[in-house]
Coordinates of C-alpha atoms in Angstrom, one line a residue:
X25 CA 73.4 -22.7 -77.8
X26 CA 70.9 -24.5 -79.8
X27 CA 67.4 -24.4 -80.0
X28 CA 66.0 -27.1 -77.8
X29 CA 68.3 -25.3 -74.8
X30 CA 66.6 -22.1 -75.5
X31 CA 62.8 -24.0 -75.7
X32 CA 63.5 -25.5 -72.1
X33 CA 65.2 -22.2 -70.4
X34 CA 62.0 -20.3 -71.5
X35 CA 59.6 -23.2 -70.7
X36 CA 61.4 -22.9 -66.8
X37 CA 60.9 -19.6 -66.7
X38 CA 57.3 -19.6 -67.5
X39 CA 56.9 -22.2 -65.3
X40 CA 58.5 -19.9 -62.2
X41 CA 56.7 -16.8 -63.5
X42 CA 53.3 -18.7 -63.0
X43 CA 54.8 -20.2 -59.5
X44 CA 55.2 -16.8 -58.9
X45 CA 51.9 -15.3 -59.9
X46 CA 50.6 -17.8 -57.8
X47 CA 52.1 -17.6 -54.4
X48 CA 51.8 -13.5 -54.8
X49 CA 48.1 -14.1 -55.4
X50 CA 48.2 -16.4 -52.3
X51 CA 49.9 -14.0 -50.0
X52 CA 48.1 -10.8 -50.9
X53 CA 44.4 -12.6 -51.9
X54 CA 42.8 -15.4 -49.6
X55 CA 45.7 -16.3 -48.0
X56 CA 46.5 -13.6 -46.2
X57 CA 42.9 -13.3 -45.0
X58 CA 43.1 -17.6 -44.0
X59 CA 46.6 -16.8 -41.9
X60 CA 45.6 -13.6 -40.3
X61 CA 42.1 -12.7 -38.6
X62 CA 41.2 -9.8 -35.8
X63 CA 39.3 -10.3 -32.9
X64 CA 36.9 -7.7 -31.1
X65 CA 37.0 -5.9 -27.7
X66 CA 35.5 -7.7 -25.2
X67 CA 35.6 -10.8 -27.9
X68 CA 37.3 -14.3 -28.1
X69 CA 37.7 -16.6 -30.7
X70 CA 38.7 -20.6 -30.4
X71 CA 41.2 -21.9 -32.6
X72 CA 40.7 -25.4 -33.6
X73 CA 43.0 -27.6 -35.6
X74 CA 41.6 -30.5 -37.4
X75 CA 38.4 -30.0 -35.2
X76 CA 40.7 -30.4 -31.9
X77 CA 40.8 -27.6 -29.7
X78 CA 44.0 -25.3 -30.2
X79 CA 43.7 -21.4 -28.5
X80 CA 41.6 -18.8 -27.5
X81 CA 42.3 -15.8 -29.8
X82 CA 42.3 -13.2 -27.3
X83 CA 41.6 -9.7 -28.8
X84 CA 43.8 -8.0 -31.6
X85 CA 45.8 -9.4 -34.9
X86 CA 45.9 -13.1 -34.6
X87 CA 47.6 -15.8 -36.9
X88 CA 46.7 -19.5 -37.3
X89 CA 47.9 -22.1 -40.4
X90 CA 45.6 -22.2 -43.4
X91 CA 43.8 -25.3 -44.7
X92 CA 44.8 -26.8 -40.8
X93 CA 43.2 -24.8 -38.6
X94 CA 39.9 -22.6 -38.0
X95 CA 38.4 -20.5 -36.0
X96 CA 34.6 -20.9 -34.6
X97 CA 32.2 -17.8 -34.4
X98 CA 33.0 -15.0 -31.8
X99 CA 31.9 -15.9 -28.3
X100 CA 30.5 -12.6 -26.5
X101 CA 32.2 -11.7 -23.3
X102 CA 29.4 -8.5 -22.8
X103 CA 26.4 -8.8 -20.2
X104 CA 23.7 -10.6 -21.8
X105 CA 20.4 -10.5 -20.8
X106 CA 17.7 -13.5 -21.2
X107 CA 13.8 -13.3 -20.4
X108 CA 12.0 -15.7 -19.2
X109 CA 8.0 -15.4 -18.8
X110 CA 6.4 -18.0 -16.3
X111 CA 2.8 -19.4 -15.7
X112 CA 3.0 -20.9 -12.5
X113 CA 0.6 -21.3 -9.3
X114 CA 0.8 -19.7 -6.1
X115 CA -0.3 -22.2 -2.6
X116 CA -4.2 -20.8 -2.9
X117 CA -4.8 -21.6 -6.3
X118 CA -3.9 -18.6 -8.3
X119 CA -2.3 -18.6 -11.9
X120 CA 0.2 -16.1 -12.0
X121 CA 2.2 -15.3 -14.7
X122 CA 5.8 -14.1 -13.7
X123 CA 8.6 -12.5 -15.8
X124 CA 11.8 -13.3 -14.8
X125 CA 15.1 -11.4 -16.1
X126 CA 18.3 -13.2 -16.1
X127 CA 21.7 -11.4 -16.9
X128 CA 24.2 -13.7 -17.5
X129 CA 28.0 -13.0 -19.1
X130 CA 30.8 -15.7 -20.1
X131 CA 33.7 -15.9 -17.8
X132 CA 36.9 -14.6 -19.7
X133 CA 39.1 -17.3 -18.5
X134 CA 36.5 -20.1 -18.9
X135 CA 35.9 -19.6 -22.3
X136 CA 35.9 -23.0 -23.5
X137 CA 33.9 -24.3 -21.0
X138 CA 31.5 -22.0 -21.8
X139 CA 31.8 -22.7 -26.0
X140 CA 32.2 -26.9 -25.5
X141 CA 30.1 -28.2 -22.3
X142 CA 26.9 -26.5 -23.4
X143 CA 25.0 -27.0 -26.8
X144 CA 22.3 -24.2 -26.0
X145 CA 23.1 -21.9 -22.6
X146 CA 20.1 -20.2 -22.7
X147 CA 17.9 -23.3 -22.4
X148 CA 19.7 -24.5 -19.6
X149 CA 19.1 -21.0 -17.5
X150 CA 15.3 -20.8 -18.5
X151 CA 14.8 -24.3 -17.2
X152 CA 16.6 -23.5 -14.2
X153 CA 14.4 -20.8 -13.9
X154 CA 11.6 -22.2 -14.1
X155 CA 12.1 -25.1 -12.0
X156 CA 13.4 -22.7 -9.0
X157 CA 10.1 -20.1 -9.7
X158 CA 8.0 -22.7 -9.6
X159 CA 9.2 -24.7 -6.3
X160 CA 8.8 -20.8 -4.3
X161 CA 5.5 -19.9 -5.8
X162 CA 3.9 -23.1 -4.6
X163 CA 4.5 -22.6 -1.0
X164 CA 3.9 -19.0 -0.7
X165 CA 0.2 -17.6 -0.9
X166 CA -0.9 -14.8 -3.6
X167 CA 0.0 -12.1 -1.2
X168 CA 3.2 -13.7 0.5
X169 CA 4.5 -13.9 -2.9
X170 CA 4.0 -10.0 -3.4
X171 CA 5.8 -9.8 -0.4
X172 CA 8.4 -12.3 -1.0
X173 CA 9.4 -11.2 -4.3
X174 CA 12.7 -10.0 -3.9
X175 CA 13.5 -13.1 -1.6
X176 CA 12.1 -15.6 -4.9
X177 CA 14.8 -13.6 -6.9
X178 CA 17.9 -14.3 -4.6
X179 CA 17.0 -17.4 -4.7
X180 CA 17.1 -18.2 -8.4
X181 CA 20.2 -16.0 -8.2
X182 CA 21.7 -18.3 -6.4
X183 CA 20.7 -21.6 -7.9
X184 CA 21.7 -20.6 -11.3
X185 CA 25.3 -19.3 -10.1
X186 CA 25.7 -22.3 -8.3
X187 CA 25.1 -24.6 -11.7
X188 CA 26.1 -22.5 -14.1
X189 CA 29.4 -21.3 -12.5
X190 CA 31.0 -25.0 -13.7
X191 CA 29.8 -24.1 -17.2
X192 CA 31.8 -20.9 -17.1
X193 CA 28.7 -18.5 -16.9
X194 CA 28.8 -15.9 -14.0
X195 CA 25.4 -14.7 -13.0
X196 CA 25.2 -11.4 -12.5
X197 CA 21.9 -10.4 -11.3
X198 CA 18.3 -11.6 -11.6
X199 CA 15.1 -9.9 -11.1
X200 CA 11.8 -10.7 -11.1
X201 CA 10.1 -7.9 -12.4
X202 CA 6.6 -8.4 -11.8
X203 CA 3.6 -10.8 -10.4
X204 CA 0.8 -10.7 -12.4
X205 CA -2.8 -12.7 -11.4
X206 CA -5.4 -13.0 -13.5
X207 CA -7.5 -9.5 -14.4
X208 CA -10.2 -11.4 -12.1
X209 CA -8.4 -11.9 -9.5
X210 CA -6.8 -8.3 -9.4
X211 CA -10.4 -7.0 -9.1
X212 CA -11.2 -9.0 -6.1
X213 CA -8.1 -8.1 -4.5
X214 CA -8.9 -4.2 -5.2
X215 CA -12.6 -4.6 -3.8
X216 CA -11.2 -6.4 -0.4
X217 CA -8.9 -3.5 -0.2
X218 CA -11.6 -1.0 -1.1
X219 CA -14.0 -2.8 1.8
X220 CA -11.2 -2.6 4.3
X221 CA -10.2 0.6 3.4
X222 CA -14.6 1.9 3.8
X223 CA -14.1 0.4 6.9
X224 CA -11.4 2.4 8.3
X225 CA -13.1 6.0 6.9
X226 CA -16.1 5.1 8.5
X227 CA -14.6 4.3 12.5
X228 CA -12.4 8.0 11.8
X229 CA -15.7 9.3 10.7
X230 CA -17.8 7.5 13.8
X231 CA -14.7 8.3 16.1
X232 CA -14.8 12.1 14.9
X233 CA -18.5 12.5 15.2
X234 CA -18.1 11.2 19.0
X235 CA -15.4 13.2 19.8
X236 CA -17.7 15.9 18.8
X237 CA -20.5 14.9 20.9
X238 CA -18.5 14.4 24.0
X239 CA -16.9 17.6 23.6
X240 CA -20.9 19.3 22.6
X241 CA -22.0 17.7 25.9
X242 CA -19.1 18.7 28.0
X243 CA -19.3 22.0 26.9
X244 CA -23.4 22.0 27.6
X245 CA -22.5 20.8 30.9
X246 CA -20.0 23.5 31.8
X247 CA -22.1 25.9 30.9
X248 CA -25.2 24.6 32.9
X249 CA -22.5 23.9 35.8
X250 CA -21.3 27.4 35.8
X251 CA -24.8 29.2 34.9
X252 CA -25.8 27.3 38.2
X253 CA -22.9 28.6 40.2
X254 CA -24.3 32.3 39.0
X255 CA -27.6 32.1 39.5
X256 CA -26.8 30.8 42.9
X257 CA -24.5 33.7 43.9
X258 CA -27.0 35.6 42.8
X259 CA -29.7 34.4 45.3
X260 CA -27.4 34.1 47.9
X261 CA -26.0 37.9 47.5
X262 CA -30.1 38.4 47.0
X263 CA -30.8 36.7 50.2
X264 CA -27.4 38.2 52.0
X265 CA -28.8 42.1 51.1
X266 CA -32.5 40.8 52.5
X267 CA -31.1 39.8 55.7
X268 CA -29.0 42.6 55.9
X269 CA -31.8 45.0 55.1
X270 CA -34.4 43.2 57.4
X271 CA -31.5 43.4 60.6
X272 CA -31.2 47.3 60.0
X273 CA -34.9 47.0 59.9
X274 CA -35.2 45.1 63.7
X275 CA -32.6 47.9 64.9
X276 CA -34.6 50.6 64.0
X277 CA -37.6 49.3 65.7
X278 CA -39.5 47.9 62.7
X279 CA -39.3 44.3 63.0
X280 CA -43.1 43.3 63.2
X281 CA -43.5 44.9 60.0
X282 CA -40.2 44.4 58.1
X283 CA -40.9 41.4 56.1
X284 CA -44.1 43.2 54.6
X285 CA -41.9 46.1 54.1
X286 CA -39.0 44.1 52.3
X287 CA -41.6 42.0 50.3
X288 CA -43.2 45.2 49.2
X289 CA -39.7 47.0 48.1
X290 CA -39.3 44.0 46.2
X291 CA -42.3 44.3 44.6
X292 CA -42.3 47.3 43.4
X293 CA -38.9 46.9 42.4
X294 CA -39.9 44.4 40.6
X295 CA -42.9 46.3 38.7
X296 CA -40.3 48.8 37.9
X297 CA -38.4 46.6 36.0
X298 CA -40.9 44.8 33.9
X299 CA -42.2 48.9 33.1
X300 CA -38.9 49.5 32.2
X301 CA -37.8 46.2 30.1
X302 CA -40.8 44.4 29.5
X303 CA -42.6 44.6 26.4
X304 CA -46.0 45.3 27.3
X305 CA -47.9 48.3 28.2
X306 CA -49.9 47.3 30.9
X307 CA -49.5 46.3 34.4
X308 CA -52.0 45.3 36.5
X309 CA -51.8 46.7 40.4
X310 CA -54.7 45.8 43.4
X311 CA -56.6 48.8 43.5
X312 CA -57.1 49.3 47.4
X313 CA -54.4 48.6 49.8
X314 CA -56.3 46.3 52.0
X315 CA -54.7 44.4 49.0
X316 CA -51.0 44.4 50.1
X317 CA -51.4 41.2 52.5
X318 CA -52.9 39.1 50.2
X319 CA -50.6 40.5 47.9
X320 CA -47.3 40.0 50.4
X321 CA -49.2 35.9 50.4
X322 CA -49.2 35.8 46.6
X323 CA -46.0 37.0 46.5
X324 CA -44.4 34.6 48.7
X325 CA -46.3 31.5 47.0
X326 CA -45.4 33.0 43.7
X327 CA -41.5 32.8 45.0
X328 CA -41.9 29.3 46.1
X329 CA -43.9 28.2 43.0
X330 CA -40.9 29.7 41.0
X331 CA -38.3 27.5 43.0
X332 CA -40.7 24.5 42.2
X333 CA -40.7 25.6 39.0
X334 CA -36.9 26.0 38.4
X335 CA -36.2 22.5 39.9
X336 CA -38.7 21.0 38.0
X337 CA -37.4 23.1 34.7
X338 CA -33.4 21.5 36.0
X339 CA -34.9 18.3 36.3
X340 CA -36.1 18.3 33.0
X341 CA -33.6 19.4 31.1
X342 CA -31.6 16.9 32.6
X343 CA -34.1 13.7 31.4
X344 CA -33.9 15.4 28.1
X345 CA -29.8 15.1 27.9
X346 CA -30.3 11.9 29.3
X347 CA -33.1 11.2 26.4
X348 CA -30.7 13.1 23.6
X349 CA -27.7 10.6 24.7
X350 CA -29.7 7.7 24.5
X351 CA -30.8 8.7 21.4
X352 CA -27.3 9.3 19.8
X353 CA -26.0 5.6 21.3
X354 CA -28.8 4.0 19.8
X355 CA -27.5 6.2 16.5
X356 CA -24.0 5.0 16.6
X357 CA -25.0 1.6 17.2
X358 CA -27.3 1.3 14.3
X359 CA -24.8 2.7 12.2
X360 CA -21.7 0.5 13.5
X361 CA -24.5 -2.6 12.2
X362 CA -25.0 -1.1 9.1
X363 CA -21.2 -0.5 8.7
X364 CA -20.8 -3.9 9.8
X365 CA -23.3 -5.3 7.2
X366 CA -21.8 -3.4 3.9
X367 CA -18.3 -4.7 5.3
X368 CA -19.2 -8.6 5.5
X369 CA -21.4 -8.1 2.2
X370 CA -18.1 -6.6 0.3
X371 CA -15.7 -9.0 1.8
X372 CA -18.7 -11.7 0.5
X373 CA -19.1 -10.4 -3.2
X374 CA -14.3 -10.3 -3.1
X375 CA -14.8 -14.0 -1.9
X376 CA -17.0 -15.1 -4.2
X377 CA -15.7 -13.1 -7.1
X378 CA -12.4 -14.8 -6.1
X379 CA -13.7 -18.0 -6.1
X380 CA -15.1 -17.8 -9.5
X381 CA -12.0 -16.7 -11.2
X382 CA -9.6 -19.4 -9.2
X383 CA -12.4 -22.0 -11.3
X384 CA -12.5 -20.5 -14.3
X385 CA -8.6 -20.6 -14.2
X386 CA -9.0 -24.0 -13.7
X387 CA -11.0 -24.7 -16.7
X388 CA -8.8 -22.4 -18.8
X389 CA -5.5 -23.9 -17.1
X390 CA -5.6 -27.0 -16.1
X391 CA -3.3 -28.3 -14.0
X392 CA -0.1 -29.3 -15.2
X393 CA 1.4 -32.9 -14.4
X394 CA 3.8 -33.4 -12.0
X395 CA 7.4 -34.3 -14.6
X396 CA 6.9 -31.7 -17.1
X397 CA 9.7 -31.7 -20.0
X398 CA 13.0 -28.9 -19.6
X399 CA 11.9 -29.2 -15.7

């Protein structure tokens, strides 16, 4: 063999050796990592060749041709979540600001919908948002919209499925979180509540105190009613014993003289119990009994200037009652006007406190055209 066959073996296999070297470096460098990639859990990749789409690498070990095809970034098939804050007005006038949370997650089997038909997803949903939030707010008054929150969420629930359900989105909830007026207008609102709320105390307090009253004056009145009833069983047992006393009298043979005789036993009874309970130490007694009959006169007119007496003492004490009852209605009534008065004079200063803040908003913010942009 001569030389020039030797040169041009060795020159082939150098020439294999570094074809070789090559396609190992290949296989176990870059190349293996452009043939085989992995995808994530809950993860999918598109495979495009020549910028035409190809698959969707589901998760696991997937394959594709180097130098003719790639893969795009992972597309997220978790729960995402996107917030978007709003400055909007309610029907009266009031700037609100309104926070709306949107959580969103990419259908698995409308993956490339989801990767080709939209350039920025998120955009789309806040302007959706915004335009649904909006349209509510401005038919519903400050406090409807308190109440109606949960009923403005549903609906932008439903709007943004509807749209983005042919972009391969699936909405799965929204909430509005919160409804916040100006610091202003949350003062206002707070004194009309406080007013309303003064209010109320002071009918339980008026209502209490009459209940009171009535029951003072029913109790007076039973107790007059049945203090009555007593003292009149008491004359009339009085006045039964007298008769009784003054028949037994007749019968016996007395009866010119009985009614001296039972006026005088009650006299003298009655002497006996002023010595015996009353405070002071001297009585004073006629000193002759040629006495008695003026005495027997004085009694009797001292009896019937005693019934005067009670009667008129009754009738009093019932002009007083009537008096104190007037007294406490023209009380109640002066304080339901005074009540009154602080009432309109609170609701005033919430008016005009509201008032002033709806204006300054309206310097602050003015009022936004009708076509705004993302709208």
């Amino acid at each position: 063999m001569d030389i020039g066959a030797i040169i041009g073996i060795l020159v082939a296999l150098g020439v294999v050796i570094v074809i070789l070297i090559v396609v190992a470096a290949l296989l176990f460098g870059g190349l293996r990592s452009s043939i085989f990639f992995t995808v994530h859990t809950q993860e999918n990749v598109i495979v495009e060749r020549f910028g035409k789409f190809k698959k969707v690498a589901k998760p696991g070990l997937n394959t594709k041709v180097p130098f003719i095809e790639t893969t795009t970034k992972p597309i997220s098939l978790r729960v995402q979540q996107l917030e978007v804050n709003i400055e909007t007005k309610t029907k009266d006038n009031v700037f609100v600001m309104v926070p709306v949370a949107v959580q969103y997650l990419v259908s698995e089997d409308k993956v490339v919908d989801a990767y080709y038909r939209l350039a920025n997803p998120e955009e789309q949903i806040r302007s959706y948002v915004f335009d649904t939030v909006r349209s509510a707010l401005s038919t519903l008054t400050l406090d409807s919209a308190f109440e109606s929150k949960d009923d403005i969420a549903t609906s932008v629930e439903h709007r943004l499925s509807a749209q983005m359900a042919g972009y391969g989105f699936r909405i799965v909830n929204t909430l509005v979180t919160d409804i916040s007026p100006d610091q202003r207008v949350r003062d206002s609102m707070n004194s009309i509540n406080a007013a309303q709320r003064d209010r109320v105390a002071a009918q339980a307090l008026a209502e209490a105190d009459k209940i009171k009253r009535v029951t003072q004056a029913e109790a007076e009145a039973e107790s007059k009613r049945l203090q009555g009833e007593g003292v009149a069983g008491q004359r009339k047992a009085i006045a039964t014993g007298i008769a009784e006393q003054y028949e037994m009298l007749r019968r016996a043979g007395i009866e010119s003289t009985a009614e001296q005789l039972l006026l005088m036993t009650q006299y003298f009874d009655t002497m006996q119990d002023v010595a015996r309970n009353g405070r002071s130490n001297v009585l004073m007694l006629p000193s002759n009994p040629g006495a008695l009959g003026d005495l027997t006169t004085e009694i009797r007119n001292a009896l019937l200037t005693s019934h005067e007496s009670e009667r008129a003492i009754s009738d009093s004490d019932s002009d007083s009652r009537q008096e104190r009852l007037e007294a406490q209605r023209r009380e109640r009534e002066e304080a339901d006007r005074a009540r009154r008065a602080r009432e309109q004079s609170a609701q005033q200063q919430a008016r005009r406190a509201a008032d002033q803040a709806r204006q300054q908003q309206r310097r602050d913010f003015p009022e936004p055209p009708d076509f705004m942009p993302g709208m």
